[in-house]
Structures are given as C-alpha cells and as structure tokens.
Amino acid sequence: MLATTLILTAMHAAVVQGGSRTIKGTVMDSADHKPLSQAAIYLGRWSTAQRTGNDGAFRVRAPTDPALLLVRRPGYVPAVVLVVEGDSGSELDLGTTTMLKVKTDADRAEAQNADVSVYPELAQFYDHKTHYRQGLFFTPDDLQRLGGSLFTLIRQKPNFHFICYVTRRGDWDCGQQENRGRTSIMNPNPRSAEQEPCLMVVLTNAIGPQHTLDEFQMSDVLAVEAYPHPGVTPPEFTGSPCATVILWMRNGGPVTAHP
C-alpha cells in the first residue's frame, strides 16, 4: 500500500511539472471480448477526462514516471494497470485491458479491493457500508453512473428530504419545503418529526479551504456516505444534531469537520 501511495504522489507531481508521454490501449469485456465504450480513464486519483470510444480504445497523456492507470465503467470491476517508466515524448501501447462484469459477491469484493488499492482511505468507507445499514452510500461507480448535483442525490433519498445546508452566500437552502408547505415531492405527507428542517454537518477529507455543499464538484468526490440522525452515525463522525454527510475526496487528507 505504501508503494502505491508513493507512485500516486510522484505521478501527480510529474504531471504538474510538465514531463509527459502518451499511453494508449483498448478495453474489452472479459467474457465476450467485445470492446467497452464509455469506460473512464484515470491516472491514479485523477481523471484524464477521457473515455473509451466505440472501439474500446483510449489515448491519454501520462507522466514519464511509473504510474497507475485506472479504468472504470459502472457494472464492472475497475481495472488497475501499473504503467512502467518511459521517456518524455514517447508512446506506450498497453495492449488490451479486460474488465470483469460484476455478477457475484466475490466480484463486488474484487471491485472494492480495486478501489482501495488506488484510494486507501475508501477502506473505511466500505467498512461503514457493511456495518451501518441505515446509512446512505454512493460508491465511485454510483457517482459516475448517476451524475448531477450532490445535494439533489442525497436529498431525494428517504429520511433526507428535509435536510438543509448553508449556501456560499450564507443562506439556508432547505429545498421545496417553503413553497410546498414544508413537504417535498418525494414525501408529500411527512411525519411530524420531519416538519422542521434540520441543518446538517458536512465532513470531508479534502485539504484546502472550507466549502459549502453547493461548491463541491462531482468530479472531485470519490464516494459519499450520509446518516439521517445522530443515533445511526458512526462514532468517529458524531457532532451533528441532525444529518451528517461525509464526502471522500480525490485530493485526500485527514477527515475534518465543516459546519
């Protein structure tokens, strides 16, 4: 795991400094050997903003240092390929990378292991997903498949209709309650306990300035877990009188509280 972390750190530094080469390859289904289109290509933690074409092919810039290439397509086990060192301006053909379709519990475990190999902090996320049944969880594949606004994704789920957050302007955003008599489209007849909006706490492992939830970009978020009330929140994330949302970020770092 330490070696993987060192590779990821060195790789990002190399890209920032400008030394690069070209890496290309083809992605196929491991069962029928057909090309897989729309598979997202990452270099370690960072998206290349490239996806495979209809022929399964991709072509991306990469650092000259050793790198980890991650291929992700919802419904498949992510493929992790160690890319050897190369010269600046050179081109490396990785050949064919096959991806296994997720069908069994063993496949799902393999998908989690692939995520953790690139993002070690997600070991805690997946442990929570196993043990905290009342939590809401969006895996990296879920976020890639669903897209859209983080707050919309969270608030449309049961038990989260009435959470509020502070916007970048300092206002409270409580969704549709005010103009619908404090009801929501998803739950037109809320219980009495749901009548009053509650200001949630957002936790993030991102290093940098504090953000409100409307400032986060989906592309910067690895995974999301959320808990509707303190009684079901893991002890390491307590402190909110209401809902708690944890955002696992690509730029890593320790988990810190943001009210």
PDB file of C-alpha atoms in Angstrom:
ATOM      1  CA  MET A   1       0.000   0.000   0.000  1.00  0.00           C
ATOM      2  CA  LEU A   2       2.877   2.392   0.784  1.00  0.00           C
ATOM      3  CA  ALA A   3       4.428   1.727  -2.623  1.00  0.00           C
ATOM      4  CA  THR A   4       1.095   2.516  -4.290  1.00  0.00           C
ATOM      5  CA  THR A   5       0.815   5.788  -2.364  1.00  0.00           C
ATOM      6  CA  LEU A   6       4.342   6.813  -3.357  1.00  0.00           C
ATOM      7  CA  ILE A   7       3.607   6.087  -7.021  1.00  0.00           C
ATOM      8  CA  LEU A   8       0.425   8.186  -6.895  1.00  0.00           C
ATOM      9  CA  THR A   9       2.231  11.117  -5.244  1.00  0.00           C
ATOM     10  CA  ALA A  10       5.159  11.043  -7.663  1.00  0.00           C
ATOM     11  CA  MET A  11       2.840  10.687 -10.629  1.00  0.00           C
ATOM     12  CA  HIS A  12       0.784  13.763  -9.766  1.00  0.00           C
ATOM     13  CA  ALA A  13       3.950  15.791  -9.185  1.00  0.00           C
ATOM     14  CA  ALA A  14       5.312  14.718 -12.578  1.00  0.00           C
ATOM     15  CA  VAL A  15       2.158  15.786 -14.407  1.00  0.00           C
ATOM     16  CA  VAL A  16       2.234  19.178 -12.673  1.00  0.00           C
ATOM     17  CA  GLN A  17       5.896  19.671 -13.648  1.00  0.00           C
ATOM     18  CA  GLY A  18       5.099  19.003 -17.291  1.00  0.00           C
ATOM     19  CA  GLY A  19       7.102  15.880 -18.273  1.00  0.00           C
ATOM     20  CA  SER A  20       4.729  13.616 -20.175  1.00  0.00           C
ATOM     21  CA  ARG A  21       4.287  10.879 -22.750  1.00  0.00           C
ATOM     22  CA  THR A  22       1.374   9.154 -24.462  1.00  0.00           C
ATOM     23  CA  ILE A  23      -0.314   5.980 -23.249  1.00  0.00           C
ATOM     24  CA  LYS A  24      -2.868   4.119 -25.340  1.00  0.00           C
ATOM     25  CA  GLY A  25      -4.758   0.862 -25.183  1.00  0.00           C
ATOM     26  CA  THR A  26      -8.037  -0.943 -25.696  1.00  0.00           C
ATOM     27  CA  VAL A  27     -10.632  -2.036 -23.137  1.00  0.00           C
ATOM     28  CA  MET A  28     -12.739  -5.169 -23.630  1.00  0.00           C
ATOM     29  CA  ASP A  29     -15.287  -7.274 -21.777  1.00  0.00           C
ATOM     30  CA  SER A  30     -13.506 -10.289 -20.266  1.00  0.00           C
ATOM     31  CA  ALA A  31     -16.358 -12.673 -21.154  1.00  0.00           C
ATOM     32  CA  ASP A  32     -17.353 -11.866 -24.727  1.00  0.00           C
ATOM     33  CA  HIS A  33     -14.195  -9.922 -25.688  1.00  0.00           C
ATOM     34  CA  LYS A  34     -16.251  -7.094 -27.173  1.00  0.00           C
ATOM     35  CA  PRO A  35     -14.945  -3.518 -26.932  1.00  0.00           C
ATOM     36  CA  LEU A  36     -16.233  -1.491 -23.978  1.00  0.00           C
ATOM     37  CA  SER A  37     -17.139   2.097 -24.795  1.00  0.00           C
ATOM     38  CA  GLN A  38     -17.536   4.943 -22.287  1.00  0.00           C
ATOM     39  CA  ALA A  39     -15.056   3.465 -19.824  1.00  0.00           C
ATOM     40  CA  ALA A  40     -13.484   6.348 -17.867  1.00  0.00           C
ATOM     41  CA  ILE A  41      -9.686   6.548 -17.749  1.00  0.00           C
ATOM     42  CA  TYR A  42      -7.908   7.773 -14.614  1.00  0.00           C
ATOM     43  CA  LEU A  43      -4.248   8.237 -13.812  1.00  0.00           C
ATOM     44  CA  GLY A  44      -4.153   7.284 -10.168  1.00  0.00           C
ATOM     45  CA  ARG A  45      -6.547   9.555  -8.291  1.00  0.00           C
ATOM     46  CA  TRP A  46      -7.063  11.979 -11.156  1.00  0.00           C
ATOM     47  CA  SER A  47      -9.424  11.831 -14.097  1.00  0.00           C
ATOM     48  CA  THR A  48      -7.937  12.265 -17.560  1.00  0.00           C
ATOM     49  CA  ALA A  49     -11.376  13.421 -18.786  1.00  0.00           C
ATOM     50  CA  GLN A  50     -11.034  10.702 -21.440  1.00  0.00           C
ATOM     51  CA  ARG A  51     -13.354   7.766 -22.114  1.00  0.00           C
ATOM     52  CA  THR A  52     -13.017   4.846 -24.461  1.00  0.00           C
ATOM     53  CA  GLY A  53     -14.630   5.109 -27.892  1.00  0.00           C
ATOM     54  CA  ASN A  54     -16.949   2.637 -29.567  1.00  0.00           C
ATOM     55  CA  ASP A  55     -13.893   0.550 -30.427  1.00  0.00           C
ATOM     56  CA  GLY A  56     -12.847   0.459 -26.749  1.00  0.00           C
ATOM     57  CA  ALA A  57      -9.711   2.476 -27.495  1.00  0.00           C
ATOM     58  CA  PHE A  58      -8.219   5.285 -25.408  1.00  0.00           C
ATOM     59  CA  ARG A  59      -5.209   7.573 -25.704  1.00  0.00           C
ATOM     60  CA  VAL A  60      -4.070   9.823 -22.823  1.00  0.00           C
ATOM     61  CA  ARG A  61      -1.131  11.902 -21.646  1.00  0.00           C
ATOM     62  CA  ALA A  62       0.748  10.468 -18.681  1.00  0.00           C
ATOM     63  CA  PRO A  63       3.862  11.212 -16.621  1.00  0.00           C
ATOM     64  CA  THR A  64       7.188   9.636 -17.532  1.00  0.00           C
ATOM     65  CA  ASP A  65       7.481   8.142 -14.028  1.00  0.00           C
ATOM     66  CA  PRO A  66       5.765   4.843 -13.103  1.00  0.00           C
ATOM     67  CA  ALA A  67       2.009   5.365 -12.913  1.00  0.00           C
ATOM     68  CA  LEU A  68      -1.214   3.621 -12.001  1.00  0.00           C
ATOM     69  CA  LEU A  69      -3.849   3.650 -14.696  1.00  0.00           C
ATOM     70  CA  LEU A  70      -7.413   3.009 -13.518  1.00  0.00           C
ATOM     71  CA  VAL A  71     -10.222   2.063 -15.913  1.00  0.00           C
ATOM     72  CA  ARG A  72     -13.756   2.396 -14.545  1.00  0.00           C
ATOM     73  CA  ARG A  73     -17.115   1.511 -16.043  1.00  0.00           C
ATOM     74  CA  PRO A  74     -20.216   1.038 -13.849  1.00  0.00           C
ATOM     75  CA  GLY A  75     -21.160  -2.617 -13.585  1.00  0.00           C
ATOM     76  CA  TYR A  76     -17.564  -3.824 -13.992  1.00  0.00           C
ATOM     77  CA  VAL A  77     -14.651  -4.457 -11.649  1.00  0.00           C
ATOM     78  CA  PRO A  78     -12.289  -1.467 -12.053  1.00  0.00           C
ATOM     79  CA  ALA A  79      -9.077  -2.423 -13.848  1.00  0.00           C
ATOM     80  CA  VAL A  80      -5.812  -1.199 -12.312  1.00  0.00           C
ATOM     81  CA  VAL A  81      -2.721  -1.304 -14.539  1.00  0.00           C
ATOM     82  CA  LEU A  82       0.811  -0.473 -13.403  1.00  0.00           C
ATOM     83  CA  VAL A  83       2.464   1.582 -16.157  1.00  0.00           C
ATOM     84  CA  VAL A  84       6.255   1.341 -16.306  1.00  0.00           C
ATOM     85  CA  GLU A  85       8.599   4.311 -16.563  1.00  0.00           C
ATOM     86  CA  GLY A  86       9.056   5.869 -20.002  1.00  0.00           C
ATOM     87  CA  ASP A  87      10.779   8.692 -21.844  1.00  0.00           C
ATOM     88  CA  SER A  88       9.314  12.147 -22.335  1.00  0.00           C
ATOM     89  CA  GLY A  89       7.529  12.357 -25.682  1.00  0.00           C
ATOM     90  CA  SER A  90       7.374   8.578 -26.115  1.00  0.00           C
ATOM     91  CA  GLU A  91       4.271   6.438 -26.716  1.00  0.00           C
ATOM     92  CA  LEU A  92       3.402   3.256 -24.818  1.00  0.00           C
ATOM     93  CA  ASP A  93       0.810   0.784 -26.062  1.00  0.00           C
ATOM     94  CA  LEU A  94      -0.700  -1.133 -23.133  1.00  0.00           C
ATOM     95  CA  GLY A  95      -2.496  -3.510 -25.466  1.00  0.00           C
ATOM     96  CA  THR A  96      -5.833  -4.917 -24.294  1.00  0.00           C
ATOM     97  CA  THR A  97      -7.195  -4.423 -20.781  1.00  0.00           C
ATOM     98  CA  THR A  98     -10.099  -6.733 -19.938  1.00  0.00           C
ATOM     99  CA  MET A  99     -12.824  -5.895 -17.440  1.00  0.00           C
ATOM    100  CA  LEU A 100     -14.930  -8.369 -15.465  1.00  0.00           C
ATOM    101  CA  LYS A 101     -18.666  -7.738 -15.230  1.00  0.00           C
ATOM    102  CA  VAL A 102     -19.890  -7.644 -11.610  1.00  0.00           C
ATOM    103  CA  LYS A 103     -22.315 -10.515 -11.034  1.00  0.00           C
ATOM    104  CA  THR A 104     -21.467 -12.129  -7.688  1.00  0.00           C
ATOM    105  CA  ASP A 105     -20.499 -11.119  -4.151  1.00  0.00           C
ATOM    106  CA  ALA A 106     -16.948 -12.171  -4.989  1.00  0.00           C
ATOM    107  CA  ASP A 107     -16.978  -9.768  -7.937  1.00  0.00           C
ATOM    108  CA  ARG A 108     -18.251  -6.958  -5.708  1.00  0.00           C
ATOM    109  CA  ALA A 109     -15.467  -7.680  -3.220  1.00  0.00           C
ATOM    110  CA  GLU A 110     -12.934  -7.551  -6.040  1.00  0.00           C
ATOM    111  CA  ALA A 111     -14.339  -4.190  -7.166  1.00  0.00           C
ATOM    112  CA  GLN A 112     -13.930  -2.811  -3.645  1.00  0.00           C
ATOM    113  CA  ASN A 113     -10.371  -4.120  -3.462  1.00  0.00           C
ATOM    114  CA  ALA A 114      -9.548  -2.361  -6.735  1.00  0.00           C
ATOM    115  CA  ASP A 115     -10.922   0.918  -5.356  1.00  0.00           C
ATOM    116  CA  VAL A 116      -8.961   0.584  -2.117  1.00  0.00           C
ATOM    117  CA  SER A 117      -5.726  -0.216  -3.983  1.00  0.00           C
ATOM    118  CA  VAL A 118      -5.862   3.245  -5.569  1.00  0.00           C
ATOM    119  CA  TYR A 119      -7.744   5.097  -2.806  1.00  0.00           C
ATOM    120  CA  PRO A 120      -6.676   3.510   0.513  1.00  0.00           C
ATOM    121  CA  GLU A 121      -8.985   5.730   2.576  1.00  0.00           C
ATOM    122  CA  LEU A 122     -12.015   4.060   0.967  1.00  0.00           C
ATOM    123  CA  ALA A 123     -11.340   1.011   3.147  1.00  0.00           C
ATOM    124  CA  GLN A 124     -13.115   2.964   5.914  1.00  0.00           C
ATOM    125  CA  PHE A 125     -15.959   3.892   3.571  1.00  0.00           C
ATOM    126  CA  TYR A 126     -16.580   0.282   2.566  1.00  0.00           C
ATOM    127  CA  ASP A 127     -16.336  -0.869   6.190  1.00  0.00           C
ATOM    128  CA  HIS A 128     -19.073   1.617   7.096  1.00  0.00           C
ATOM    129  CA  LYS A 129     -21.149   0.451   4.120  1.00  0.00           C
ATOM    130  CA  THR A 130     -21.022  -3.084   5.532  1.00  0.00           C
ATOM    131  CA  HIS A 131     -21.773  -2.262   9.162  1.00  0.00           C
ATOM    132  CA  TYR A 132     -24.080   0.788   9.144  1.00  0.00           C
ATOM    133  CA  ARG A 133     -27.253  -0.362   7.437  1.00  0.00           C
ATOM    134  CA  GLN A 134     -29.174   2.897   7.972  1.00  0.00           C
ATOM    135  CA  GLY A 135     -26.521   4.930   6.182  1.00  0.00           C
ATOM    136  CA  LEU A 136     -26.762   6.159   2.599  1.00  0.00           C
ATOM    137  CA  PHE A 137     -23.799   5.221   0.397  1.00  0.00           C
ATOM    138  CA  PHE A 138     -22.725   6.271  -3.095  1.00  0.00           C
ATOM    139  CA  THR A 139     -19.706   4.346  -4.371  1.00  0.00           C
ATOM    140  CA  PRO A 140     -17.367   5.713  -7.068  1.00  0.00           C
ATOM    141  CA  ASP A 141     -19.328   3.722  -9.651  1.00  0.00           C
ATOM    142  CA  ASP A 142     -22.630   5.105  -8.333  1.00  0.00           C
ATOM    143  CA  LEU A 143     -21.406   8.683  -8.707  1.00  0.00           C
ATOM    144  CA  GLN A 144     -20.129   8.032 -12.232  1.00  0.00           C
ATOM    145  CA  ARG A 145     -23.433   6.444 -13.238  1.00  0.00           C
ATOM    146  CA  LEU A 146     -25.795   8.949 -11.586  1.00  0.00           C
ATOM    147  CA  GLY A 147     -24.096  12.307 -12.108  1.00  0.00           C
ATOM    148  CA  GLY A 148     -25.962  15.512 -11.267  1.00  0.00           C
ATOM    149  CA  SER A 149     -25.920  17.559  -8.067  1.00  0.00           C
ATOM    150  CA  LEU A 150     -24.628  16.055  -4.826  1.00  0.00           C
ATOM    151  CA  PHE A 151     -27.328  17.691  -2.777  1.00  0.00           C
ATOM    152  CA  THR A 152     -30.064  16.520  -5.153  1.00  0.00           C
ATOM    153  CA  LEU A 153     -28.777  12.943  -4.998  1.00  0.00           C
ATOM    154  CA  ILE A 154     -28.769  12.981  -1.203  1.00  0.00           C
ATOM    155  CA  ARG A 155     -31.996  14.870  -0.520  1.00  0.00           C
ATOM    156  CA  GLN A 156     -34.156  12.706  -2.810  1.00  0.00           C
ATOM    157  CA  LYS A 157     -33.477   9.656  -0.625  1.00  0.00           C
ATOM    158  CA  PRO A 158     -35.780   8.576   2.232  1.00  0.00           C
ATOM    159  CA  ASN A 159     -35.000  10.254   5.601  1.00  0.00           C
ATOM    160  CA  PHE A 160     -33.046  13.046   3.876  1.00  0.00           C
ATOM    161  CA  HIS A 161     -35.875  15.094   2.324  1.00  0.00           C
ATOM    162  CA  PHE A 162     -35.738  17.833   4.921  1.00  0.00           C
ATOM    163  CA  ILE A 163     -32.047  18.430   5.445  1.00  0.00           C
ATOM    164  CA  CYS A 164     -30.764  21.973   4.910  1.00  0.00           C
ATOM    165  CA  TYR A 165     -27.343  23.382   4.151  1.00  0.00           C
ATOM    166  CA  VAL A 166     -25.720  26.806   4.170  1.00  0.00           C
ATOM    167  CA  THR A 167     -25.029  28.150   0.687  1.00  0.00           C
ATOM    168  CA  ARG A 168     -21.890  30.045  -0.301  1.00  0.00           C
ATOM    169  CA  ARG A 169     -23.897  33.269   0.208  1.00  0.00           C
ATOM    170  CA  GLY A 170     -24.696  32.293   3.788  1.00  0.00           C
ATOM    171  CA  ASP A 171     -28.365  31.473   3.109  1.00  0.00           C
ATOM    172  CA  TRP A 172     -30.156  28.341   4.215  1.00  0.00           C
ATOM    173  CA  ASP A 173     -31.241  26.016   1.403  1.00  0.00           C
ATOM    174  CA  CYS A 174     -33.987  23.655   2.595  1.00  0.00           C
ATOM    175  CA  GLY A 175     -35.292  22.601  -0.791  1.00  0.00           C
ATOM    176  CA  GLN A 176     -39.005  22.678  -1.579  1.00  0.00           C
ATOM    177  CA  GLN A 177     -40.375  22.984   1.968  1.00  0.00           C
ATOM    178  CA  GLU A 178     -41.190  26.686   1.978  1.00  0.00           C
ATOM    179  CA  ASN A 179     -43.178  26.816  -1.245  1.00  0.00           C
ATOM    180  CA  ARG A 180     -44.835  23.413  -0.716  1.00  0.00           C
ATOM    181  CA  GLY A 181     -45.866  23.842   2.907  1.00  0.00           C
ATOM    182  CA  ARG A 182     -42.748  22.109   4.165  1.00  0.00           C
ATOM    183  CA  THR A 183     -43.409  18.985   2.174  1.00  0.00           C
ATOM    184  CA  SER A 184     -41.383  17.516  -0.640  1.00  0.00           C
ATOM    185  CA  ILE A 185     -42.054  15.881  -3.971  1.00  0.00           C
ATOM    186  CA  MET A 186     -40.622  12.594  -2.678  1.00  0.00           C
ATOM    187  CA  ASN A 187     -42.641  12.672   0.554  1.00  0.00           C
ATOM    188  CA  PRO A 188     -45.843  14.753   0.309  1.00  0.00           C
ATOM    189  CA  ASN A 189     -47.079  13.646   3.759  1.00  0.00           C
ATOM    190  CA  PRO A 190     -44.122  13.827   6.129  1.00  0.00           C
ATOM    191  CA  ARG A 191     -44.270  12.604   9.711  1.00  0.00           C
ATOM    192  CA  SER A 192     -44.366  15.259  12.428  1.00  0.00           C
ATOM    193  CA  ALA A 193     -40.683  14.667  13.121  1.00  0.00           C
ATOM    194  CA  GLU A 194     -39.982  15.728   9.543  1.00  0.00           C
ATOM    195  CA  GLN A 195     -41.850  19.009   9.697  1.00  0.00           C
ATOM    196  CA  GLU A 196     -38.884  21.090  10.784  1.00  0.00           C
ATOM    197  CA  PRO A 197     -35.833  21.391   8.533  1.00  0.00           C
ATOM    198  CA  CYS A 198     -32.513  20.471  10.128  1.00  0.00           C
ATOM    199  CA  LEU A 199     -29.087  21.920   9.314  1.00  0.00           C
ATOM    200  CA  MET A 200     -26.712  19.070   8.501  1.00  0.00           C
ATOM    201  CA  VAL A 201     -22.971  18.824   9.095  1.00  0.00           C
ATOM    202  CA  VAL A 202     -20.684  18.092   6.129  1.00  0.00           C
ATOM    203  CA  LEU A 203     -17.383  16.284   6.733  1.00  0.00           C
ATOM    204  CA  THR A 204     -14.660  15.990   4.115  1.00  0.00           C
ATOM    205  CA  ASN A 205     -11.158  14.559   3.867  1.00  0.00           C
ATOM    206  CA  ALA A 206     -10.188  17.309   1.394  1.00  0.00           C
ATOM    207  CA  ILE A 207      -7.207  19.537   2.095  1.00  0.00           C
ATOM    208  CA  GLY A 208      -7.909  23.204   1.391  1.00  0.00           C
ATOM    209  CA  PRO A 209     -10.448  25.925   2.138  1.00  0.00           C
ATOM    210  CA  GLN A 210     -13.800  25.117   3.688  1.00  0.00           C
ATOM    211  CA  HIS A 211     -16.692  24.620   1.307  1.00  0.00           C
ATOM    212  CA  THR A 212     -20.432  24.582   1.490  1.00  0.00           C
ATOM    213  CA  LEU A 213     -22.127  21.625  -0.164  1.00  0.00           C
ATOM    214  CA  ASP A 214     -23.143  23.608  -3.251  1.00  0.00           C
ATOM    215  CA  GLU A 215     -19.483  24.356  -4.037  1.00  0.00           C
ATOM    216  CA  PHE A 216     -18.306  20.767  -4.393  1.00  0.00           C
ATOM    217  CA  GLN A 217     -17.868  19.380  -7.892  1.00  0.00           C
ATOM    218  CA  MET A 218     -18.980  15.802  -8.501  1.00  0.00           C
ATOM    219  CA  SER A 219     -15.712  15.123 -10.334  1.00  0.00           C
ATOM    220  CA  ASP A 220     -13.767  15.913  -7.133  1.00  0.00           C
ATOM    221  CA  VAL A 221     -15.722  13.454  -4.982  1.00  0.00           C
ATOM    222  CA  LEU A 222     -14.762   9.787  -4.754  1.00  0.00           C
ATOM    223  CA  ALA A 223     -17.601   8.492  -2.603  1.00  0.00           C
ATOM    224  CA  VAL A 224     -20.369   9.736  -0.318  1.00  0.00           C
ATOM    225  CA  GLU A 225     -21.846   8.388   2.895  1.00  0.00           C
ATOM    226  CA  ALA A 226     -24.650  10.058   4.826  1.00  0.00           C
ATOM    227  CA  TYR A 227     -26.587   9.413   8.036  1.00  0.00           C
ATOM    228  CA  PRO A 228     -30.053  10.866   8.764  1.00  0.00           C
ATOM    229  CA  HIS A 229     -29.636  11.417  12.520  1.00  0.00           C
ATOM    230  CA  PRO A 230     -27.020  11.063  15.298  1.00  0.00           C
ATOM    231  CA  GLY A 231     -28.380   7.736  16.519  1.00  0.00           C
ATOM    232  CA  VAL A 232     -27.128   5.894  13.436  1.00  0.00           C
ATOM    233  CA  THR A 233     -23.949   7.905  12.748  1.00  0.00           C
ATOM    234  CA  PRO A 234     -20.551   6.158  13.267  1.00  0.00           C
ATOM    235  CA  PRO A 235     -18.906   7.425  16.478  1.00  0.00           C
ATOM    236  CA  GLU A 236     -15.953   8.948  14.603  1.00  0.00           C
ATOM    237  CA  PHE A 237     -18.373  11.259  12.764  1.00  0.00           C
ATOM    238  CA  THR A 238     -20.574  12.407  15.636  1.00  0.00           C
ATOM    239  CA  GLY A 239     -21.223  16.070  16.392  1.00  0.00           C
ATOM    240  CA  SER A 240     -24.236  16.900  14.254  1.00  0.00           C
ATOM    241  CA  PRO A 241     -27.685  17.300  15.868  1.00  0.00           C
ATOM    242  CA  CYS A 242     -29.158  16.246  12.544  1.00  0.00           C
ATOM    243  CA  ALA A 243     -27.938  14.580   9.345  1.00  0.00           C
ATOM    244  CA  THR A 244     -24.234  14.050   8.682  1.00  0.00           C
ATOM    245  CA  VAL A 245     -22.725  13.795   5.199  1.00  0.00           C
ATOM    246  CA  ILE A 246     -19.160  12.568   4.596  1.00  0.00           C
ATOM    247  CA  LEU A 247     -17.516  13.346   1.262  1.00  0.00           C
ATOM    248  CA  TRP A 248     -14.469  11.267   0.355  1.00  0.00           C
ATOM    249  CA  MET A 249     -12.410  13.486  -1.942  1.00  0.00           C
ATOM    250  CA  ARG A 250      -9.842  12.796  -4.663  1.00  0.00           C
ATOM    251  CA  ASN A 251      -7.317  15.167  -3.131  1.00  0.00           C
ATOM    252  CA  GLY A 252      -7.276  13.153   0.093  1.00  0.00           C
ATOM    253  CA  GLY A 253      -6.082  14.258   3.504  1.00  0.00           C
ATOM    254  CA  PRO A 254      -7.451  13.805   7.029  1.00  0.00           C
ATOM    255  CA  VAL A 255     -11.176  13.905   7.688  1.00  0.00           C
ATOM    256  CA  THR A 256     -12.116  17.313   9.128  1.00  0.00           C
ATOM    257  CA  ALA A 257     -15.438  18.840  10.155  1.00  0.00           C
ATOM    258  CA  HIS A 258     -17.040  21.700   8.232  1.00  0.00           C
ATOM    259  CA  PRO A 259     -20.200  23.107   9.876  1.00  0.00           C
TER     260      PRO A 259
END
